[in-house]
mmCIF file of C-alpha atoms in Angstrom:
data_model
loop_
_atom_site.group_PDB
_atom_site.id
_atom_site.type_symbol
_atom_site.label_atom_id
_atom_site.label_comp_id
_atom_site.label_asym_id
_atom_site.label_seq_id
_atom_site.Cartn_x
_atom_site.Cartn_y
_atom_site.Cartn_z
ATOM 1 C CA VAL H 1 23.723 61.217 37.706
ATOM 2 C CA SER H 2 21.201 64.061 36.169
ATOM 3 C CA GLN H 3 22.568 62.866 32.805
ATOM 4 C CA HIS H 4 21.606 59.253 33.174
ATOM 5 C CA TYR H 5 18.862 60.087 35.360
ATOM 6 C CA GLU H 6 15.960 59.108 32.809
ATOM 7 C CA THR H 7 17.114 55.704 32.033
ATOM 8 C CA ILE H 8 17.220 54.472 35.909
ATOM 9 C CA PRO H 9 14.340 52.645 36.647
ATOM 10 C CA GLU H 10 12.124 53.425 40.228
ATOM 11 C CA SER H 11 13.807 51.001 42.353
ATOM 12 C CA GLY H 12 17.257 51.938 40.916
ATOM 13 C CA ILE H 13 16.863 55.556 42.115
ATOM 14 C CA MET H 14 15.607 54.349 45.676
ATOM 15 C CA THR H 15 18.901 51.744 45.747
ATOM 16 C CA LEU H 16 20.899 54.990 44.466
ATOM 17 C CA LEU H 17 19.138 57.140 47.297
ATOM 18 C CA ASP H 18 19.813 54.708 50.251
ATOM 19 C CA ALA H 19 23.508 54.372 49.186
ATOM 20 C CA LEU H 20 24.229 57.755 49.066
ATOM 21 C CA GLN H 21 22.270 58.287 52.824
ATOM 22 C CA GLN H 22 24.453 55.766 54.182
ATOM 23 C CA SER H 23 27.456 57.445 52.871
ATOM 24 C CA PHE H 24 26.161 60.794 54.305
ATOM 25 C CA GLU H 25 25.376 59.887 57.628
ATOM 26 C CA PHE H 26 28.546 57.809 57.527
ATOM 27 C CA ALA H 27 31.081 60.962 56.973
ATOM 28 C CA GLN H 28 28.474 62.791 59.392
ATOM 29 C CA GLU H 29 29.054 60.994 62.139
ATOM 30 C CA PHE H 30 33.057 60.784 61.709
ATOM 31 C CA ASN H 31 33.125 64.266 60.931
ATOM 32 C CA ARG H 32 31.365 65.266 64.487
ATOM 33 C CA GLN H 33 33.948 63.758 66.464
ATOM 34 C CA ILE H 34 36.153 66.563 66.591
ATOM 35 C CA GLU H 35 38.625 65.014 69.535
ATOM 36 C CA LEU H 36 38.917 61.852 67.424
ATOM 37 C CA ARG H 37 40.249 63.482 64.612
ATOM 38 C CA GLN H 38 42.223 65.806 66.463
ATOM 39 C CA ALA H 39 43.623 62.430 68.031
ATOM 40 C CA LEU H 40 44.306 61.396 64.475
ATOM 41 C CA LYS H 41 46.091 64.505 63.627
ATOM 42 C CA ARG H 42 48.508 64.000 66.444
ATOM 43 C CA LEU H 43 49.329 60.521 65.646
ATOM 44 C CA GLY H 44 50.515 61.844 62.462
ATOM 45 C CA PHE H 45 47.408 60.642 60.191
ATOM 46 C CA MET H 46 47.136 63.425 56.915
ATOM 47 C CA LYS H 47 49.976 65.268 58.412
ATOM 48 C CA GLU H 48 51.128 67.024 55.172
ATOM 49 C CA VAL H 49 47.656 69.140 55.342
ATOM 50 C CA LYS H 50 46.848 71.636 58.041
ATOM 51 C CA GLN H 51 43.181 70.847 58.922
ATOM 52 C CA LEU H 52 42.279 68.235 60.866
ATOM 53 C CA PRO H 53 41.504 64.765 58.948
ATOM 54 C CA GLY H 54 37.643 64.626 57.936
ATOM 55 C CA LEU H 55 35.260 63.277 55.669
ATOM 56 C CA LEU H 56 33.590 66.888 54.528
ATOM 57 C CA LYS H 57 33.759 66.488 50.890
ATOM 58 C CA GLN H 58 32.077 62.656 51.249
ATOM 59 C CA GLU H 59 29.418 64.552 53.525
ATOM 60 C CA ARG H 60 28.669 67.323 51.011
ATOM 61 C CA GLU H 61 28.865 65.756 47.757
ATOM 62 C CA SER H 62 26.777 62.891 48.913
ATOM 63 C CA LEU H 63 24.191 65.116 50.400
ATOM 64 C CA SER H 64 24.023 67.610 47.528
ATOM 65 C CA CYS H 65 23.809 64.249 45.174
ATOM 66 C CA SER H 66 20.839 63.113 47.131
ATOM 67 C CA LEU H 67 19.029 66.514 47.226
ATOM 68 C CA ARG H 68 19.541 67.209 43.499
ATOM 69 C CA ILE H 69 17.929 63.361 42.594
ATOM 70 C CA LEU H 70 14.853 63.979 45.009
ATOM 71 C CA PHE H 71 14.097 67.234 43.443
ATOM 72 C CA GLN H 72 14.223 65.889 39.974
ATOM 73 C CA VAL H 73 12.151 62.849 41.344
ATOM 74 C CA GLN H 74 9.281 65.741 41.941
ATOM 75 C CA ALA H 75 9.493 67.291 38.390
ATOM 76 C CA ASP H 76 9.529 63.560 36.796
ATOM 77 C CA PRO H 77 6.413 63.250 35.161
ATOM 78 C CA ARG H 78 7.482 59.209 35.548
ATOM 79 C CA MET H 79 6.603 59.584 39.172
ATOM 80 C CA SER H 80 3.530 61.363 39.222
ATOM 81 C CA GLY H 81 1.318 59.721 41.508
ATOM 82 C CA SER H 82 3.235 56.838 42.339
ATOM 83 C CA GLU H 83 4.182 55.181 45.706
ATOM 84 C CA PHE H 84 7.517 55.735 44.980
ATOM 85 C CA ALA H 85 6.840 60.053 44.694
ATOM 86 C CA SER H 86 5.130 59.807 48.076
ATOM 87 C CA ARG H 87 8.057 58.752 49.659
ATOM 88 C CA ALA H 88 10.643 60.825 48.205
ATOM 89 C CA VAL H 89 8.510 63.473 48.954
ATOM 90 C CA ASP H 90 8.791 62.311 52.671
ATOM 91 C CA ARG H 91 12.413 62.014 52.275
ATOM 92 C CA LEU H 92 13.300 65.196 50.585
ATOM 93 C CA LEU H 93 11.441 67.022 53.323
ATOM 94 C CA ARG H 94 13.154 65.566 55.824
ATOM 95 C CA LEU H 95 16.690 65.807 54.465
ATOM 96 C CA CYS H 96 15.982 69.722 53.709
ATOM 97 C CA SER H 97 14.651 70.147 57.391
ATOM 98 C CA SER H 98 17.890 67.973 59.022
ATOM 99 C CA VAL H 99 20.058 70.236 56.609
ATOM 100 C CA LEU H 100 19.077 73.558 57.237
ATOM 101 C CA GLN H 101 18.588 72.862 61.169
ATOM 102 C CA ASN H 102 22.330 71.583 60.879
ATOM 103 C CA TYR H 103 23.092 74.839 59.008
ATOM 104 C CA VAL H 104 21.409 77.030 61.375
ATOM 105 C CA ASN H 105 22.491 75.306 64.734
ATOM 106 C CA LYS H 106 26.676 75.433 63.320
ATOM 107 C CA GLU H 107 25.622 79.455 62.735
ATOM 108 C CA ARG H 108 24.765 79.941 66.017
ATOM 109 C CA ILE H 109 27.560 78.171 67.470
ATOM 110 C CA LEU H 110 29.917 80.597 65.331
ATOM 111 C CA GLN H 111 28.086 83.706 67.061
ATOM 112 C CA ARG H 112 28.384 82.130 70.437
ATOM 113 C CA SER H 113 32.111 82.025 69.787
ATOM 114 C CA GLU H 114 32.368 85.304 69.490
ATOM 115 C CA ARG H 115 31.479 85.324 73.433
ATOM 116 C CA PRO H 116 34.177 85.715 75.978
ATOM 117 C CA ASP H 117 31.932 83.413 78.277
ATOM 118 C CA SER H 118 32.915 80.247 77.259
ATOM 119 C CA ALA H 119 34.104 77.266 79.663
ATOM 120 C CA GLU H 120 36.229 75.491 76.911
ATOM 121 C CA SER H 121 40.000 75.471 76.630
ATOM 122 C CA LEU H 122 41.024 78.202 73.989
ATOM 123 C CA LYS H 123 42.694 75.197 72.198
ATOM 124 C CA ASP H 124 39.745 73.183 71.938
ATOM 125 C CA LYS H 125 37.531 75.796 71.221
ATOM 126 C CA GLU H 126 39.906 77.168 68.389
ATOM 127 C CA ALA H 127 39.557 73.602 66.970
ATOM 128 C CA THR H 128 36.145 73.598 67.178
ATOM 129 C CA ILE H 129 35.338 76.660 65.557
ATOM 130 C CA VAL H 130 37.968 76.139 62.723
ATOM 131 C CA GLU H 131 36.189 72.946 61.819
ATOM 132 C CA VAL H 132 32.812 74.592 61.973
ATOM 133 C CA GLU H 133 33.619 77.543 59.751
ATOM 134 C CA ARG H 134 34.642 75.182 57.111
ATOM 135 C CA GLU H 135 31.362 73.156 57.412
ATOM 136 C CA VAL H 136 29.254 76.208 57.247
ATOM 137 C CA HIS H 137 31.695 77.624 54.182
ATOM 138 C CA GLY H 138 31.094 74.354 52.524
ATOM 139 C CA LEU H 139 27.156 74.334 53.263
ATOM 140 C CA VAL H 140 26.282 77.658 51.605
ATOM 141 C CA PRO H 141 26.177 76.630 47.878
ATOM 142 C CA ILE H 142 24.341 73.373 48.989
ATOM 143 C CA ILE H 143 22.269 75.741 51.180
ATOM 144 C CA SER H 144 21.462 78.144 48.352
ATOM 145 C CA GLU H 145 22.082 76.597 45.214
ATOM 146 C CA VAL H 146 20.558 73.227 46.013
ATOM 147 C CA VAL H 147 18.030 73.389 49.104
ATOM 148 C CA VAL H 148 16.327 77.072 49.217
ATOM 149 C CA LYS H 149 16.910 77.262 45.132
ATOM 150 C CA GLY H 150 14.939 73.556 44.859
ATOM 151 C CA LEU H 151 12.198 74.569 47.562
ATOM 152 C CA LYS H 152 11.735 78.039 45.531
ATOM 153 C CA ASP H 153 11.015 75.755 42.310
ATOM 154 C CA LEU H 154 8.609 73.272 43.702
ATOM 155 C CA PRO H 155 5.037 73.466 42.226
ATOM 156 C CA PRO H 156 3.057 75.649 44.309
ATOM 157 C CA LYS H 157 0.380 72.540 45.362
ATOM 158 C CA LEU H 158 3.340 70.976 46.820
ATOM 159 C CA PHE H 159 4.943 73.858 48.564
ATOM 160 C CA GLU H 160 1.423 74.366 49.840
ATOM 161 C CA GLN H 161 0.826 71.279 51.134
ATOM 162 C CA HIS H 162 3.829 71.112 53.397
ATOM 163 C CA VAL H 163 4.511 75.379 54.203
ATOM 164 C CA HIS H 164 3.875 74.387 57.873
ATOM 165 C CA VAL H 165 7.095 72.553 58.023
ATOM 166 C CA LEU H 166 9.284 74.701 55.332
ATOM 167 C CA PHE H 167 7.753 78.161 56.850
ATOM 168 C CA PRO H 168 9.546 77.875 60.309
ATOM 169 C CA LEU H 169 12.917 76.916 58.639
ATOM 170 C CA PHE H 170 12.872 79.951 56.176
ATOM 171 C CA CYS H 171 12.389 82.105 59.362
ATOM 172 C CA GLU H 172 15.697 80.422 60.510
ATOM 173 C CA LEU H 173 17.448 81.630 57.699
ATOM 174 C CA THR H 174 16.476 85.211 57.787
ATOM 175 C CA ILE H 175 19.354 85.280 60.280
ATOM 176 C CA VAL H 176 22.521 83.579 59.061
ATOM 177 C CA SER H 177 25.211 85.335 57.994
ATOM 178 C CA SER H 178 25.316 84.177 54.344
ATOM 179 C CA PHE H 179 23.787 87.021 51.952
ATOM 180 C CA GLU H 180 23.151 84.728 49.685
ATOM 181 C CA VAL H 181 21.466 82.471 51.302
ATOM 182 C CA ARG H 182 19.095 85.514 52.903
ATOM 183 C CA SER H 183 18.214 86.708 49.259
ATOM 184 C CA LEU H 184 16.913 83.244 48.122
ATOM 185 C CA VAL H 185 15.188 83.240 51.199
ATOM 186 C CA ARG H 186 13.692 86.296 50.291
ATOM 187 C CA GLU H 187 12.786 85.312 46.896
ATOM 188 C CA VAL H 188 10.986 82.009 48.426
ATOM 189 C CA LEU H 189 8.949 84.119 50.965
ATOM 190 C CA LEU H 190 7.961 86.285 48.103
ATOM 191 C CA GLU H 191 7.208 83.354 45.108
ATOM 192 C CA GLN H 192 5.635 81.095 47.192
ATOM 193 C CA VAL H 193 4.889 82.147 50.806
ATOM 194 C CA ALA H 194 3.431 85.616 49.929
ATOM 195 C CA PRO H 195 0.237 84.261 47.509
ATOM 196 C CA LEU H 196 -0.376 81.923 50.384
ATOM 197 C CA LEU H 197 -1.594 84.887 52.394
ATOM 198 C CA LYS H 198 -4.630 85.847 50.926
ATOM 199 C CA PRO H 199 -6.437 88.535 52.451
ATOM 200 C CA SER H 200 -9.847 87.354 54.860
ATOM 201 C CA PRO H 201 -13.141 87.417 53.010
#
């Protein structure tokens, strides 16, 4: 998409983003249904693979593509001041917030799984943890290379307008297990947030 981005009209970009969003939401909803995926596995669906049937690749690819397009829109002079640019900013922030919160929630599930007080059966718990670990592992490159890096590179004025939404999410990311993510969050805090902390006159 990035190779042909400049030749796509505004309406075409929005149509593409809508299609990617639908693909992402469908895959995400399916991937959440662990019990259904376990049933499919027991019935022999995709029996040649070790993991449960899922649409993790579809979920990650549609998410990554959507985010890259939305970040590219922010740097596109064609979009400056247009109605589409405003809608794209809103959509970008909603998607980033949703993705980061989802990532943090899954990290918490993994942290809780280390405690021996779960009421789940051992088999169900193991299946859930394995799938969550796969999802978290797959999300790390998107979180670090696309979301956090993209937010770090936003124009300072645009970042400042939305820092009240972004800052709490960055705080959540300081306790995740990925050193790569934490390192990039540190860069954002130093480069984008620190300049906003001006001393009182």
